[in-house]
Amino acid sequence: MSKIYLVRGQKIMLDSDLAEMYNVQTKRLKESVRRNASRFPADFMFQLTSKEFKFLRPQIATLEKGRGNHTKYLPFVFTEQGVSMLSSILNSKTAIRVNIQIIRVFTRMREMIMTHKDIWIQLEKLEKKLAGHDIDLQLIFNHLKKFLIPPSQSSRRRIGFKANHGK
């Protein structure tokens, strides 16, 4: 799961990571994809922008030092469907075995997300319920404050008889 990243709201894998798993050079993987471009629409595979790659780079394992070990071109990234499609163009036993493992990981991730989604929905319901209680409690406290604050002398009505001293 550590080789699956989130870009543009989609879970993706880098061409270099897939090439390493399939035991082929990244260059050869890209060549195969370009030869079969019609099998990879934008929702299966896309190329990162320089801004996306710059943001993603710290998450990627450190590149090896030395000549030719740094990426010269922006990488292709593959969604779950794109990874599945790779098995149709990389027709080796290794590719098929690796694809099965990757698809299982994507499926497990989706299950985990759905499980957590149910928890989030329950928390949101609870939060709304508590927000309603907060409003009710605020009203109760406002009414109680009216009884605790003594009325001012000027607004208080006098009780008793008024003496008429001048007659």
Backbone as numpy.savetxt, mean C-alpha at the origin, in Angstrom:
# Nx Ny Nz CAx CAy CAz Cx Cy Cz
9.53 -13.25 -1.17 8.71 -12.05 -1.17 9.57 -10.79 -1.17
10.84 -10.91 -0.81 11.69 -9.72 -0.72 12.02 -9.14 -2.10
11.75 -9.87 -3.16 12.04 -9.38 -4.51 10.79 -8.84 -5.18
9.71 -8.72 -4.44 8.47 -8.16 -4.97 8.32 -6.75 -4.41
8.14 -5.79 -5.30 8.06 -4.38 -4.92 6.70 -3.83 -5.33
6.36 -2.68 -4.76 5.11 -2.01 -5.11 5.43 -0.76 -5.91
4.99 -0.73 -7.17 5.19 0.42 -8.06 3.88 0.67 -8.79
3.46 1.93 -8.84 2.22 2.32 -9.51 1.02 1.54 -8.97
1.07 1.21 -7.71 -0.02 0.48 -7.09 -0.08 -0.99 -7.45
0.97 -1.51 -8.09 1.00 -2.91 -8.50 2.21 -3.61 -7.89
2.04 -4.87 -7.59 3.16 -5.68 -7.12 3.94 -6.13 -8.35
5.24 -5.86 -8.36 6.06 -6.13 -9.54 7.36 -6.83 -9.14
8.01 -7.39 -10.17 9.35 -7.95 -10.00 10.24 -7.36 -11.08
11.49 -7.10 -10.74 12.45 -6.52 -11.68 12.97 -7.56 -12.66
13.30 -7.10 -13.86 13.86 -8.01 -14.87 15.14 -8.68 -14.38
15.98 -7.93 -13.68 17.26 -8.50 -13.20 17.04 -9.59 -12.16
16.05 -9.40 -11.28 15.74 -10.43 -10.28 15.20 -11.69 -10.94
14.32 -11.49 -11.92 13.76 -12.65 -12.64 14.85 -13.38 -13.42
15.73 -12.61 -14.07 16.82 -13.23 -14.84 17.70 -14.07 -13.92
17.98 -13.54 -12.75 18.80 -14.29 -11.78 18.09 -15.58 -11.37
16.79 -15.51 -11.13 16.04 -16.70 -10.74 15.99 -17.73 -11.86
15.85 -17.25 -13.09 15.79 -18.15 -14.25 17.17 -18.61 -14.71
18.19 -18.05 -14.07 19.57 -18.40 -14.40 19.92 -18.03 -15.85
19.49 -16.82 -16.26 19.84 -16.27 -17.57 20.32 -14.84 -17.36
20.98 -14.29 -18.37 21.41 -12.89 -18.28 20.20 -11.98 -18.47
20.22 -10.84 -17.78 19.14 -9.87 -17.92 18.99 -9.46 -19.37
20.10 -9.28 -20.03 20.12 -8.89 -21.44 19.33 -9.91 -22.29
19.52 -11.20 -22.04 18.84 -12.26 -22.80 17.35 -12.28 -22.48
17.02 -12.06 -21.22 15.61 -12.01 -20.84 14.90 -10.87 -21.57
15.54 -9.69 -21.58 14.95 -8.53 -22.27 14.81 -8.79 -23.76
15.81 -9.44 -24.36 15.74 -9.76 -25.79 14.53 -10.64 -26.08
14.33 -11.65 -25.26 13.18 -12.56 -25.44 11.86 -11.81 -25.30
11.80 -10.90 -24.35 10.58 -10.12 -24.14 10.33 -9.21 -25.34
11.37 -8.56 -25.84 11.21 -7.67 -27.01 10.77 -8.45 -28.25
11.29 -9.66 -28.42 10.89 -10.49 -29.57 9.41 -10.90 -29.47
8.90 -10.94 -28.25 7.51 -11.35 -28.01 6.71 -10.22 -27.37
6.94 -9.01 -27.82 6.34 -7.82 -27.21 4.81 -7.88 -27.17
4.19 -8.51 -28.16 2.73 -8.57 -28.20 2.15 -9.37 -27.02
2.95 -10.19 -26.38 2.50 -10.98 -25.23 2.56 -10.20 -23.92
3.12 -9.00 -23.97 3.33 -8.23 -22.74 2.70 -6.84 -22.84
1.37 -6.75 -22.67 0.74 -5.43 -22.65 1.16 -4.66 -21.39
0.78 -3.41 -21.30 1.23 -2.53 -20.22 0.84 -3.04 -18.83
-0.23 -3.80 -18.72 -0.60 -4.31 -17.40 0.15 -5.59 -17.03
0.96 -6.12 -17.96 1.80 -7.29 -17.69 3.25 -6.87 -17.43
3.70 -5.83 -18.14 5.09 -5.40 -18.06 5.19 -3.94 -18.47
6.07 -3.21 -17.82 6.35 -1.83 -18.22 7.77 -1.49 -17.81
8.27 -0.40 -18.37 9.62 0.05 -18.02 9.50 1.16 -16.99
10.32 1.09 -15.98 10.30 2.11 -14.94 10.76 3.45 -15.49
10.22 4.53 -14.94 10.75 5.86 -15.26 11.99 6.07 -14.40
12.79 7.05 -14.75 14.01 7.31 -13.96 13.65 7.70 -12.53
12.55 8.42 -12.35 12.12 8.83 -11.02 11.71 7.60 -10.19
10.97 6.67 -10.80 10.55 5.45 -10.10 11.76 4.61 -9.73
12.71 4.51 -10.66 13.89 3.69 -10.39 14.73 4.31 -9.28
14.83 5.63 -9.28 15.59 6.33 -8.24 14.95 6.07 -6.86
13.62 6.06 -6.82 12.91 5.80 -5.58 13.06 4.34 -5.15
13.07 3.43 -6.10 13.12 1.99 -5.82 14.53 1.51 -5.50
15.52 2.19 -6.01 16.91 1.73 -5.91 17.38 1.44 -4.49
17.06 2.27 -3.48 17.51 1.95 -2.12 16.91 0.64 -1.58
15.77 0.22 -2.12 15.14 -1.02 -1.66 15.78 -2.25 -2.29
16.48 -2.05 -3.41 17.09 -3.15 -4.14 18.43 -3.47 -3.50
18.80 -4.74 -3.48 20.09 -5.15 -2.92 21.22 -4.38 -3.59
22.26 -4.13 -2.86 23.40 -3.37 -3.36 23.99 -4.01 -4.61
24.27 -3.19 -5.60 24.87 -3.69 -6.83 26.33 -4.03 -6.60
26.82 -5.01 -7.35 28.22 -5.41 -7.22 29.12 -4.30 -7.76
30.32 -4.23 -7.21 31.28 -3.25 -7.69 32.00 -3.81 -8.90
32.50 -2.93 -9.72 33.28 -3.37 -10.88 32.61 -2.97 -12.18
33.37 -3.11 -13.22 32.91 -2.72 -14.54 31.78 -3.64 -15.03
30.73 -3.02 -15.58 29.64 -3.78 -16.18 28.62 -4.33 -15.21
28.74 -4.00 -13.94 27.80 -4.54 -12.97 26.72 -3.55 -12.56
26.75 -2.35 -13.11 25.71 -1.36 -12.83 24.74 -1.34 -14.00
23.49 -1.12 -13.69 22.48 -1.12 -14.73 22.60 0.15 -15.58
22.62 -0.01 -16.89 22.76 1.12 -17.81 21.40 1.63 -18.26
20.44 0.74 -18.29 19.12 1.07 -18.81 18.08 0.91 -17.71
16.99 1.63 -17.87 15.91 1.49 -16.90 15.34 0.08 -17.01
15.08 -0.54 -15.89 14.63 -1.94 -15.93 13.18 -2.11 -16.38
12.91 -3.29 -16.94 11.55 -3.73 -17.18 11.06 -4.31 -15.86
9.80 -4.12 -15.57 9.21 -4.75 -14.40 7.99 -5.55 -14.84
7.74 -6.64 -14.15 6.68 -7.56 -14.54 5.68 -7.71 -13.41
4.41 -7.62 -13.75 3.35 -7.89 -12.79 3.18 -9.40 -12.68
2.26 -9.82 -11.85 2.01 -11.26 -11.69 1.67 -11.91 -13.04
0.83 -11.23 -13.84 0.46 -11.78 -15.15 1.67 -11.82 -16.08
2.52 -10.82 -15.99 3.73 -10.78 -16.82 4.69 -11.91 -16.48
4.81 -12.20 -15.19 5.66 -13.31 -14.76 5.11 -14.62 -15.32
3.80 -14.77 -15.29 3.18 -15.98 -15.86 3.47 -16.08 -17.34
3.39 -14.96 -18.04 3.63 -14.96 -19.48 5.08 -15.30 -19.81
6.00 -14.95 -18.92 7.41 -15.26 -19.16 7.64 -16.76 -19.36
6.85 -17.57 -18.67 7.04 -19.02 -18.80 6.75 -19.49 -20.22
5.92 -18.75 -20.95 5.62 -19.16 -22.32 6.73 -18.80 -23.30
7.58 -17.84 -22.94 8.68 -17.49 -23.85 10.01 -18.05 -23.39
10.15 -18.30 -22.09 11.36 -18.94 -21.57 11.00 -20.40 -21.34
11.23 -21.20 -22.33 10.72 -22.56 -22.32 11.74 -23.56 -21.79
12.13 -23.36 -20.53 13.06 -24.32 -19.92 12.43 -24.86 -18.64
12.93 -25.96 -18.16 12.41 -26.55 -16.93 12.61 -25.61 -15.74
13.75 -24.93 -15.74 14.03 -23.97 -14.66 13.00 -22.86 -14.67
12.70 -22.31 -15.85 11.73 -21.22 -15.96 10.36 -21.66 -15.46
9.95 -22.84 -15.83 8.64 -23.35 -15.41 8.61 -23.53 -13.89
9.65 -24.13 -13.33 9.72 -24.35 -11.88 9.71 -23.03 -11.12
10.50 -22.08 -11.60 10.58 -20.76 -10.94 9.24 -20.05 -11.04
8.59 -20.12 -12.20 7.29 -19.47 -12.36 6.26 -20.02 -11.40
6.25 -21.31 -11.22 5.31 -21.92 -10.28 5.54 -21.37 -8.87
6.80 -21.26 -8.47 7.12 -20.73 -7.14 6.68 -19.27 -7.02
6.96 -18.47 -8.05 6.61 -17.05 -8.01 5.10 -16.87 -7.93
4.37 -17.63 -8.72 2.91 -17.51 -8.71 2.35 -17.90 -7.34
2.94 -18.91 -6.72 2.51 -19.29 -5.36 2.75 -18.15 -4.37
3.87 -17.46 -4.50 4.17 -16.34 -3.61 3.17 -15.20 -3.83
2.90 -14.86 -5.10 1.91 -13.82 -5.39 0.54 -14.19 -4.81
0.16 -15.44 -4.95 -1.13 -15.91 -4.43 -1.17 -15.79 -2.92
-0.09 -16.20 -2.26 -0.03 -16.10 -0.80 -0.10 -14.64 -0.35
0.57 -13.74 -1.08 0.52 -12.32 -0.74 -0.91 -11.79 -0.87
-1.59 -12.18 -1.94 -2.96 -11.73 -2.15 -3.86 -12.22 -1.00
-3.67 -13.46 -0.57 -4.45 -14.00 0.54 -4.18 -13.22 1.83
-2.91 -12.89 2.07 -2.56 -12.13 3.27 -3.19 -10.75 3.24
-3.16 -10.12 2.08 -3.75 -8.78 1.95 -5.25 -8.84 2.20
-5.91 -9.85 1.66 -7.35 -9.98 1.86 -7.68 -10.22 3.33
-6.87 -11.01 4.02 -7.08 -11.25 5.44 -6.94 -9.95 6.21
-5.92 -9.19 5.90 -5.71 -7.91 6.58 -6.78 -6.90 6.19
-7.30 -7.00 4.99 -8.35 -6.08 4.56 -9.58 -6.25 5.44
-9.94 -7.49 5.77 -11.07 -7.74 6.66 -10.84 -7.10 8.02
-9.62 -7.19 8.51 -9.28 -6.58 9.80 -9.44 -5.07 9.72
-8.96 -4.46 8.63 -9.08 -3.01 8.46 -10.54 -2.58 8.40
-11.37 -3.34 7.72 -12.79 -3.01 7.64 -13.42 -3.04 9.03
-13.08 -4.05 9.83 -13.60 -4.14 11.20 -13.13 -2.95 12.04
-11.87 -2.57 11.89 -11.34 -1.42 12.64 -12.04 -0.12 12.24
-12.31 0.04 10.95 -13.01 1.24 10.49 -14.42 1.30 11.07
-15.12 0.16 11.11 -16.46 0.12 11.70 -16.40 0.51 13.17
-15.43 -0.05 13.88 -15.27 0.25 15.29 -14.96 1.73 15.51
-14.11 2.28 14.65 -13.76 3.70 14.76 -14.98 4.58 14.55
-15.82 4.25 13.57 -17.04 5.03 13.33 -17.99 4.94 14.52
-18.09 3.74 15.09 -18.95 3.54 16.25 -18.46 4.38 17.42
-17.15 4.37 17.65 -16.57 5.16 18.74 -16.73 6.66 18.48
-16.64 7.06 17.23 -16.83 8.48 16.90 -18.24 8.91 17.28
-19.21 8.05 17.05 -20.59 8.34 17.46 -20.70 8.46 18.96
-20.01 7.60 19.69 -20.00 7.66 21.16 -19.34 8.94 21.63
-18.31 9.39 20.96 -17.64 10.63 21.33 -18.60 11.81 21.27
-19.42 11.84 20.22 -20.39 12.93 20.07 -21.41 12.87 21.21
-21.90 11.66 21.52 -22.87 11.50 22.61 -22.26 11.92 23.94
-21.04 11.51 24.20 -20.37 11.89 25.45 -20.16 13.40 25.53
-19.85 14.02 24.43 -19.65 15.47 24.41 -20.95 16.19 24.77
-22.07 15.72 24.25 -23.37 16.31 24.59 -23.67 16.16 26.08
-23.40 14.98 26.62 -23.63 14.75 28.05 -22.77 15.68 28.90
-21.50 15.82 28.56 -20.62 16.72 29.31 -21.07 18.18 29.21
-21.53 18.58 28.05 -22.03 19.96 27.90 -23.23 20.21 28.80
-24.13 19.23 28.90 -25.30 19.39 29.77 -24.87 19.40 31.24
-23.93 18.56 31.61 -23.46 18.53 32.99 -22.77 19.83 33.38
-22.05 20.43 32.46 -21.36 21.70 32.74 -22.35 22.80 33.09
-23.53 22.75 32.48 -24.55 23.77 32.78 -24.94 23.73 34.25
-24.96 22.53 34.84 -25.33 22.39 36.25 -24.17 22.74 37.17
-22.95 22.60 36.72 -21.79 22.86 37.56 -21.44 24.34 37.63
-21.74 25.09 36.60 -21.40 26.51 36.56 -22.55 27.28 37.21
-22.23 28.00 38.30 -23.32 28.76 38.95 -23.75 29.92 38.06
-25.03 30.22 38.07 -25.50 31.34 37.23 -24.95 32.66 37.78
-24.76 33.62 36.92 -24.23 34.92 37.35 -25.32 35.65 38.14
-24.89 36.59 39.02 -25.82 37.30 39.90 -26.82 38.14 39.11
-26.42 38.73 38.01 -27.32 39.61 37.27 -28.43 38.83 36.56
-28.16 37.63 36.18 -29.17 36.86 35.47 -30.08 36.09 36.44
-29.76 36.16 37.72 -30.52 35.43 38.72 -31.76 36.21 39.13
-32.90 35.56 39.16 -34.14 36.21 39.57 -34.23 36.23 41.10
-34.54 37.36 41.62 -34.62 37.50 43.08 -35.91 36.89 43.59
-35.79 36.32 44.76 -36.94 35.69 45.39 -37.36 36.53 46.60
-38.66 36.60 46.84 -39.13 37.29 48.03 -39.92 38.55 47.71
-40.25 39.33 48.80 -41.02 40.55 48.64 -40.10 41.73 48.48
-40.61 42.69 47.73 -39.86 43.92 47.58 -40.39 44.90 48.62
-39.52 45.43 49.39 -39.93 46.38 50.42 -40.05 47.76 49.81
-41.11 48.41 50.15 -41.33 49.75 49.65 -41.02 50.71 50.79
-39.88 51.33 50.88 -39.42 52.13 52.01 -39.85 53.58 51.93
-40.34 54.05 50.90 -40.63 55.47 50.76 -42.04 55.84 51.09
-42.99 55.08 51.45 -44.36 55.45 51.68 -44.67 55.67 53.07
